[in-house]
Short mmCIF file of C-alpha atoms in Angstrom, two decimals:
data_model
loop_
_atom_site.label_atom_id
_atom_site.label_comp_id
_atom_site.label_asym_id
_atom_site.label_seq_id
_atom_site.Cartn_x
_atom_site.Cartn_y
_atom_site.Cartn_z
CA MET F 1 -51.01 24.69 -51.97
CA VAL F 2 -52.20 27.95 -50.40
CA THR F 3 -49.77 30.88 -50.39
CA LEU F 4 -50.59 33.90 -48.27
CA THR F 5 -48.55 36.90 -47.24
CA ALA F 6 -48.77 38.06 -43.63
CA HIS F 7 -46.68 41.07 -42.64
CA LEU F 8 -44.45 40.80 -45.72
CA THR F 9 -43.51 37.17 -44.95
CA PRO F 10 -44.71 34.61 -47.52
CA ILE F 11 -46.39 31.61 -45.93
CA THR F 12 -47.09 28.40 -47.82
CA ILE F 13 -49.30 25.76 -46.23
CA ALA F 14 -50.36 22.44 -47.76
CA LYS F 15 -54.08 21.62 -47.77
CA THR F 16 -53.41 17.92 -47.46
CA MET F 17 -51.87 15.74 -44.81
CA PRO F 18 -48.07 15.80 -44.66
CA SER F 19 -46.33 13.04 -46.53
CA GLN F 20 -44.37 10.29 -44.86
CA SER F 21 -41.11 11.89 -46.04
CA SER F 22 -41.92 15.09 -44.18
CA LEU F 23 -42.46 13.08 -40.99
CA ASN F 24 -38.76 12.30 -40.99
CA HIS F 25 -37.78 15.96 -41.29
CA SER F 26 -39.75 18.54 -39.35
CA TRP F 27 -43.03 17.08 -38.09
CA PRO F 28 -43.27 15.54 -34.62
CA PRO F 29 -43.79 11.75 -34.56
CA ASN F 30 -47.46 11.91 -33.38
CA TYR F 31 -48.41 14.64 -35.83
CA SER F 32 -50.31 12.40 -38.26
CA ARG F 33 -52.32 10.84 -35.40
CA HIS F 34 -52.99 14.32 -33.98
CA MET F 35 -54.16 15.53 -37.39
CA ALA F 36 -56.39 12.50 -37.82
CA LYS F 37 -57.91 13.09 -34.40
CA ASN F 38 -58.56 16.77 -35.26
CA VAL F 39 -60.21 15.80 -38.53
CA SER F 40 -62.41 13.34 -36.68
CA ASN F 41 -63.35 16.13 -34.23
CA GLY F 42 -64.63 18.28 -37.06
CA VAL F 43 -61.53 20.46 -37.37
CA THR F 44 -60.36 20.53 -40.96
CA ASN F 45 -56.97 21.34 -42.36
CA GLU F 46 -58.47 24.51 -43.77
CA ASP F 47 -59.64 25.58 -40.27
CA MET F 48 -56.19 24.85 -38.89
CA THR F 49 -54.62 26.82 -41.74
CA ILE F 50 -56.87 29.79 -41.02
CA ASN F 51 -56.06 29.58 -37.29
CA LEU F 52 -52.35 29.36 -38.07
CA LEU F 53 -52.54 32.40 -40.36
CA GLN F 54 -54.50 34.35 -37.75
CA THR F 55 -51.92 33.44 -35.13
CA GLN F 56 -49.08 34.48 -37.42
CA LEU F 57 -50.85 37.75 -38.15
CA GLU F 58 -51.37 38.37 -34.43
CA VAL F 59 -47.71 37.58 -33.79
CA SER F 60 -46.65 40.03 -36.48
CA LEU F 61 -48.95 42.69 -34.99
CA VAL F 62 -47.52 42.04 -31.53
CA ARG F 63 -43.99 42.29 -32.98
CA GLU F 64 -44.92 45.58 -34.62
CA GLU F 65 -46.38 46.90 -31.36
CA ILE F 66 -43.26 45.84 -29.47
CA ALA F 67 -41.08 47.51 -32.11
CA ASN F 68 -43.14 50.72 -31.79
CA ASP F 69 -42.85 50.61 -27.99
CA LEU F 70 -39.12 50.03 -28.31
CA ARG F 71 -38.73 52.98 -30.69
CA GLU F 72 -40.72 55.19 -28.31
CA LEU F 73 -38.62 54.04 -25.37
CA GLN F 74 -35.40 54.70 -27.31
CA HIS F 75 -36.68 58.16 -28.23
CA ASN F 76 -37.53 58.93 -24.58
CA VAL F 77 -34.18 57.62 -23.33
CA THR F 78 -32.34 59.64 -25.98
CA GLY F 79 -34.23 62.78 -24.95
CA ASP F 80 -33.48 62.17 -21.27
CA LEU F 81 -29.80 61.56 -22.03
CA ASP F 82 -29.64 64.77 -24.06
CA ALA F 83 -31.18 66.70 -21.16
CA LEU F 84 -28.70 65.16 -18.72
CA ASN F 85 -25.81 65.99 -21.06
CA HIS F 86 -26.97 69.62 -21.18
CA GLU F 87 -27.10 69.70 -17.38
CA VAL F 88 -23.59 68.22 -17.19
CA ASP F 89 -22.36 70.84 -19.66
CA ASP F 90 -23.94 73.58 -17.54
CA VAL F 91 -22.29 72.21 -14.40
CA ARG F 92 -18.91 72.03 -16.15
CA ALA F 93 -19.30 75.61 -17.37
CA GLY F 94 -20.17 76.66 -13.81
CA GLN F 95 -17.12 74.83 -12.46
CA LEU F 96 -14.93 76.56 -15.04
CA ASP F 97 -16.39 79.94 -14.06
CA LEU F 98 -15.75 79.18 -10.37
CA SER F 99 -12.17 78.07 -11.00
CA ASN F 100 -11.52 81.24 -13.03
CA MET F 101 -13.04 83.32 -10.23
CA VAL F 102 -10.86 81.57 -7.63
CA ALA F 103 -7.76 82.19 -9.75
CA ASP F 104 -8.69 85.87 -10.09
CA LEU F 105 -9.26 86.14 -6.33
CA LYS F 106 -5.86 84.54 -5.64
CA LYS F 107 -4.16 87.05 -7.95
CA HIS F 108 -6.02 89.92 -6.31
CA LEU F 109 -5.13 88.64 -2.84
CA CYS F 110 -1.46 88.38 -3.80
CA SER F 111 -1.48 91.97 -5.03
CA LEU F 112 -3.28 93.10 -1.87
CA GLN F 113 -0.82 91.18 0.27
CA ALA F 114 2.09 93.24 -1.05
CA SER F 115 0.13 96.43 -0.44
CA TYR F 116 -0.76 95.27 3.08
CA VAL F 117 2.90 94.59 3.87
CA ASN F 118 3.81 98.07 2.63
CA ILE F 119 1.05 99.64 4.73
CA VAL F 120 2.04 97.71 7.88
CA LEU F 121 5.70 98.61 7.44
CA GLY F 122 4.70 102.20 6.72
CA LYS F 123 2.67 102.33 9.95
CA LYS F 124 5.57 100.89 11.90
CA LYS F 125 7.87 103.54 10.44
CA CYS F 126 5.32 106.23 11.28
CA ASN F 127 4.97 104.86 14.79
CA LYS F 128 8.76 104.81 15.17
CA VAL F 129 9.00 108.38 13.96
CA ARG F 130 6.20 109.40 16.34
CA TRP F 131 7.90 107.64 19.20
CA VAL F 132 11.26 109.24 18.43
CA VAL F 133 9.62 112.67 18.05
CA GLY F 134 7.69 112.10 21.27
CA VAL F 135 10.82 111.12 23.17
CA PHE F 136 12.70 114.06 21.67
CA VAL F 137 9.92 116.48 22.68
CA VAL F 138 9.86 115.08 26.24
CA VAL F 139 13.64 115.37 26.50
CA VAL F 140 13.64 118.92 25.08
CA VAL F 141 10.83 119.96 27.43
CA GLY F 142 12.67 118.35 30.33
CA VAL F 143 15.94 120.08 29.47
CA LEU F 144 14.23 123.46 29.00
CA THR F 145 12.39 123.07 32.27
CA TYR F 146 15.58 122.15 34.07
CA LYS F 147 17.44 125.17 32.62
CA LEU F 148 14.61 127.53 33.42
CA LEU F 149 14.28 126.35 36.99
CA LYS F 150 18.01 126.48 37.67
#
């Protein structure tokens, strides 16, 4: 038995052909014929074991690379989400400022509206007084003129 560790996973591989009992469990039905053909082609069990270990090592390296890429992607996405959250917070703060400004303007307009009404009514009173005084002056001048000419 050969026991090797690739990427913290223990791997045990037999140097001999699988037994008949293992054929019933996990090996495909043609495996023994395939192995015999490989041995006759000059490929030994040791070569196949080395190739299998190399493949497993490459797979573990690919997994590690994928995990690194995934971590980097998660980091980038987290950073982008944080930036977007800051922008949303800024927009909400701006909306709050605008709503406070609108409320202040409404209050100011209401206070100005009362003053405007007072001014308009005051002008109307002044105009009425002017009109009455004007009419009175015209009447007085007319009466005086009439008395003087008579």
